[in-house]
Amino acid sequence: MRKILLVIVVVTSIFIAGCSGNGSDAQSKTPEALTVWAWDPYYNVKALGIAEEIHKEKDADFELNIIENAQEDIVQKLNTSLSSGAQKGLPNIVLIEDYRAQTFLEAYPDAFYDLTGKFESNDFLSYKIQATSKDGKNYAIPFDTGSAGLYVRRDYLEEAGYTVEDLQNITWEEYIEIGKDVKETTGKNLITNDHNDLGIIRMMIQSSGEWLTEEDGVTPNIAGNESLKTSLELYKTFVDEGLLNLHSGWSQLLEAVNNDLVISQANGNWFTPSITAEESHLGNWAVVPFPRLPGIEGSVNATNSGGSSFYVLNIPGKEQAADFLINTFGSSINLYSELVNEIGAIGTYIPANEAGIYGEEVEFFGGQTIYEDFSEWAEEIPGVNYGMHTYAISDMLAISLQQYLRGGDLDAILEEAQQQAERQLR
């Protein structure tokens, strides 16, 4: 009897073990969640969540592990991991700002998965493909455009005898003259800025197809850069004419814009939620084309500020990560329709633009179709090579700007900055 029981126990144990083994095999075949690093929980992270739900229509078992960190922290962690050569702890997908992309692609040439031929790059705006490619290869699925415009207070303009139509396709010189009249009438400054933030200078120079480096993306383009010189001269005019509200940091920027200290602010379309956050301003704001640089041949009323794209790390899971991005940000009009409705994001995916998803009238802006306007301006943005040193040169020029505002000779200051950049950024 004991022998019979023993046999039963053994057989049962083998059966259970076999079942357990099959379960383990099944679990090992279940795809693990893809990890993504991104910043801004209300914009980029939310966009990824929407994309995850859309991709689940194709793959019900798909799961995305979205880790939110500040952009600076992501840059630091990514540099630390890639420079050490360690794959452990790396995400499958990482969001990288377009200004920083070439730095990573140059420094870590084998770290990112080549997406060339895996999606229709011609379906995206050319300036965005240029920013995310290297040596003719595509390394990212483009995300949002940083298409910029001039947010303006129509109520203050009208108080001074102007209308939004007076600000269509003008130069910065023309806008400064309007700003003088509006300030005389309303007492409000034209714009607000932090002297350490050269975002407005970068927007100005890109409107003419120039950048802080030459076309090679490496050689500093400071001395002799007429677009840069003109932009700094305009900035000094803001200061000298008493048209600039000076703030320090992001929170003070929002205070200036939302507490009636300025009549306008130039920025990328991602700034829209910051404008609409002040509900009492309903109907008072409009958006007009970015003013072009005066006297600079080729300058247009369109430019870019920021914007980012999704990169796949060249680690296990890369095919699945690429499939997710291509199925969503790389080809889904439905996704871009949801993104503009949920978070006001405007992509650079041309078929989405052509589908008319950006044509909604926005009540806060007096019924203006601002998303359609931004998407149309995006098509006119001059493409430039953001190169490897955008922020390093910007930091140097912030010091140069202070010297210029204190009365220094601009040509000499820019020549000194050129020499410094050539020494330090080899």
GROMACS .gro file of C-alpha atoms in nm, residues 124-305:
model
  182
  124PHE     CA    1   0.762   6.421  -4.146
  125LEU     CA    2   0.868   6.784  -4.179
  126SER     CA    3   1.218   6.803  -4.323
  127TYR     CA    4   1.364   7.024  -4.048
  128LYS     CA    5   1.266   6.760  -3.792
  129ILE     CA    6   1.424   6.475  -3.987
  130GLN     CA    7   1.741   6.682  -4.021
  131ALA     CA    8   1.755   6.733  -3.645
  132THR     CA    9   1.720   6.361  -3.570
  133SER     CA   10   1.947   6.211  -3.837
  134LYS     CA   11   2.321   6.162  -3.874
  135ASP     CA   12   2.524   6.061  -4.178
  136GLY     CA   13   2.205   6.002  -4.374
  137LYS     CA   14   2.056   5.762  -4.120
  138ASN     CA   15   1.737   5.811  -3.917
  139TYR     CA   16   1.771   5.750  -3.545
  140ALA     CA   17   1.440   5.877  -3.408
  141ILE     CA   18   1.068   5.890  -3.458
  142PRO     CA   19   0.993   6.264  -3.452
  143PHE     CA   20   0.746   6.384  -3.192
  144ASP     CA   21   0.631   6.742  -3.141
  145THR     CA   22   0.713   7.054  -3.331
  146GLY     CA   23   0.848   7.353  -3.145
  147SER     CA   24   0.681   7.574  -3.405
  148ALA     CA   25   0.693   7.920  -3.252
  149GLY     CA   26   0.473   8.224  -3.270
  150LEU     CA   27   0.410   8.548  -3.088
  151TYR     CA   28   0.140   8.522  -2.820
  152VAL     CA   29  -0.019   8.867  -2.796
  153ARG     CA   30  -0.283   9.037  -2.582
  154ARG     CA   31  -0.544   9.161  -2.827
  155ASP     CA   32  -0.713   9.371  -2.557
  156TYR     CA   33  -0.399   9.579  -2.494
  157LEU     CA   34  -0.333   9.613  -2.866
  158GLU     CA   35  -0.684   9.743  -2.925
  159GLU     CA   36  -0.653   9.985  -2.634
  160ALA     CA   37  -0.358  10.142  -2.818
  161GLY     CA   38  -0.540  10.150  -3.153
  162TYR     CA   39  -0.394   9.834  -3.309
  163THR     CA   40  -0.544   9.502  -3.411
  164VAL     CA   41  -0.406   9.152  -3.449
  165GLU     CA   42  -0.404   9.207  -3.825
  166ASP     CA   43  -0.138   9.476  -3.778
  167LEU     CA   44   0.102   9.209  -3.650
  168GLN     CA   45   0.084   8.970  -3.943
  169ASN     CA   46   0.422   8.895  -4.104
  170ILE     CA   47   0.610   9.194  -3.964
  171THR     CA   48   0.972   9.249  -3.859
  172TRP     CA   49   1.101   9.291  -3.506
  173GLU     CA   50   1.174   9.658  -3.580
  174GLU     CA   51   0.810   9.712  -3.673
  175TYR     CA   52   0.694   9.531  -3.363
  176ILE     CA   53   0.919   9.740  -3.139
  177GLU     CA   54   0.754  10.056  -3.274
  178ILE     CA   55   0.412   9.909  -3.200
  179GLY     CA   56   0.536   9.811  -2.856
  180LYS     CA   57   0.638  10.169  -2.779
  181ASP     CA   58   0.287  10.291  -2.859
  182VAL     CA   59   0.122  10.018  -2.656
  183LYS     CA   60   0.344  10.085  -2.355
  184GLU     CA   61   0.275  10.457  -2.372
  185THR     CA   62  -0.098  10.381  -2.364
  186THR     CA   63  -0.114  10.085  -2.126
  187GLY     CA   64   0.211  10.098  -1.929
  188LYS     CA   65   0.275   9.732  -2.017
  189ASN     CA   66   0.610   9.596  -2.132
  190LEU     CA   67   0.649   9.427  -2.469
  191ILE     CA   68   0.796   9.092  -2.355
  192THR     CA   69   0.959   8.930  -2.054
  193ASN     CA   70   1.290   8.745  -2.047
  194ASP     CA   71   1.569   8.615  -1.827
  195HIS     CA   72   1.908   8.749  -1.940
  196ASN     CA   73   2.051   8.400  -1.883
  197ASP     CA   74   1.798   8.238  -2.118
  198LEU     CA   75   1.883   8.291  -2.484
  199GLY     CA   76   1.578   8.108  -2.616
  200ILE     CA   77   1.449   8.417  -2.792
  201ILE     CA   78   1.790   8.473  -2.954
  202ARG     CA   79   1.796   8.115  -3.084
  203MET     CA   80   1.446   8.159  -3.225
  204MET     CA   81   1.551   8.479  -3.400
  205ILE     CA   82   1.859   8.334  -3.566
  206GLN     CA   83   1.684   8.016  -3.682
  207SER     CA   84   1.421   8.229  -3.855
  208SER     CA   85   1.699   8.321  -4.099
  209GLY     CA   86   1.837   7.969  -4.135
  210GLU     CA   87   2.142   8.032  -3.916
  211TRP     CA   88   2.261   7.866  -3.596
  212LEU     CA   89   2.532   7.890  -3.331
  213THR     CA   90   2.751   7.646  -3.524
  214GLU     CA   91   2.837   7.611  -3.891
  215GLU     CA   92   2.667   7.355  -4.113
  216ASP     CA   93   2.905   7.088  -3.982
  217GLY     CA   94   2.739   7.124  -3.641
  218VAL     CA   95   3.077   7.163  -3.470
  219THR     CA   96   3.252   7.485  -3.576
  220PRO     CA   97   3.131   7.782  -3.367
  221ASN     CA   98   2.940   8.039  -3.572
  222ILE     CA   99   2.957   8.352  -3.357
  223ALA     CA  100   3.185   8.622  -3.500
  224GLY     CA  101   3.057   8.731  -3.840
  225ASN     CA  102   2.714   8.579  -3.779
  226GLU     CA  103   2.496   8.871  -3.888
  227SER     CA  104   2.175   8.703  -3.773
  228LEU     CA  105   2.318   8.663  -3.424
  229LYS     CA  106   2.449   9.018  -3.417
  230THR     CA  107   2.114   9.161  -3.529
  231SER     CA  108   1.929   8.951  -3.271
  232LEU     CA  109   2.148   9.078  -2.987
  233GLU     CA  110   2.106   9.437  -3.110
  234LEU     CA  111   1.728   9.392  -3.104
  235TYR     CA  112   1.746   9.251  -2.753
  236LYS     CA  113   1.943   9.554  -2.637
  237THR     CA  114   1.677   9.774  -2.795
  238PHE     CA  115   1.414   9.600  -2.582
  239VAL     CA  116   1.620   9.692  -2.276
  240ASP     CA  117   1.716  10.046  -2.380
  241GLU     CA  118   1.358  10.137  -2.474
  242GLY     CA  119   1.221  10.004  -2.147
  243LEU     CA  120   1.017   9.736  -2.323
  244LEU     CA  121   1.162   9.431  -2.147
  245ASN     CA  122   1.029   9.290  -1.821
  246LEU     CA  123   1.315   9.108  -1.650
  247HIS     CA  124   1.235   8.781  -1.473
  248SER     CA  125   1.437   8.503  -1.317
  249GLY     CA  126   1.332   8.144  -1.376
  250TRP     CA  127   1.023   7.970  -1.506
  251SER     CA  128   0.783   8.062  -1.225
  252GLN     CA  129   0.850   8.434  -1.268
  253LEU     CA  130   0.801   8.399  -1.643
  254LEU     CA  131   0.454   8.259  -1.582
  255GLU     CA  132   0.380   8.534  -1.331
  256ALA     CA  133   0.473   8.801  -1.585
  257VAL     CA  134   0.258   8.650  -1.857
  258ASN     CA  135  -0.044   8.566  -1.642
  259ASN     CA  136  -0.039   8.874  -1.418
  260ASP     CA  137  -0.067   9.134  -1.696
  261LEU     CA  138   0.295   9.255  -1.690
  262VAL     CA  139   0.353   9.213  -2.065
  263ILE     CA  140   0.151   9.238  -2.385
  264SER     CA  141   0.316   8.945  -2.561
  265GLN     CA  142   0.556   8.654  -2.542
  266ALA     CA  143   0.742   8.468  -2.817
  267ASN     CA  144   0.760   8.093  -2.765
  268GLY     CA  145   0.697   7.748  -2.905
  269ASN     CA  146   0.342   7.614  -2.925
  270TRP     CA  147   0.406   7.398  -2.619
  271PHE     CA  148   0.371   7.723  -2.420
  272THR     CA  149  -0.003   7.733  -2.494
  273PRO     CA  150  -0.110   7.552  -2.171
  274SER     CA  151   0.082   7.812  -1.971
  275ILE     CA  152  -0.120   8.087  -2.139
  276THR     CA  153  -0.456   7.917  -2.098
  277ALA     CA  154  -0.387   7.840  -1.732
  278GLU     CA  155  -0.510   8.191  -1.647
  279GLU     CA  156  -0.881   8.143  -1.716
  280SER     CA  157  -0.964   8.509  -1.654
  281HIS     CA  158  -0.782   8.592  -1.980
  282LEU     CA  159  -1.037   8.404  -2.191
  283GLY     CA  160  -1.066   8.576  -2.529
  284ASN     CA  161  -0.785   8.825  -2.463
  285TRP     CA  162  -0.501   8.635  -2.632
  286ALA     CA  163  -0.416   8.568  -2.996
  287VAL     CA  164  -0.116   8.414  -3.170
  288VAL     CA  165   0.055   8.575  -3.470
  289PRO     CA  166   0.353   8.472  -3.686
  290PHE     CA  167   0.698   8.512  -3.531
  291PRO     CA  168   0.849   8.847  -3.640
  292ARG     CA  169   1.137   8.811  -3.886
  293LEU     CA  170   1.480   8.972  -3.857
  294PRO     CA  171   1.509   9.311  -4.029
  295GLY     CA  172   1.777   9.349  -4.294
  296ILE     CA  173   1.864   8.979  -4.302
  297GLU     CA  174   1.810   8.815  -4.639
  298GLY     CA  175   1.616   8.492  -4.612
  299SER     CA  176   1.466   8.557  -4.271
  300VAL     CA  177   1.107   8.433  -4.253
  301ASN     CA  178   0.812   8.465  -4.016
  302ALA     CA  179   0.859   8.116  -3.878
  303THR     CA  180   1.098   7.950  -3.637
  304ASN     CA  181   1.133   7.678  -3.377
  305SER     CA  182   1.175   7.658  -3.002
   0.00000   0.00000   0.00000
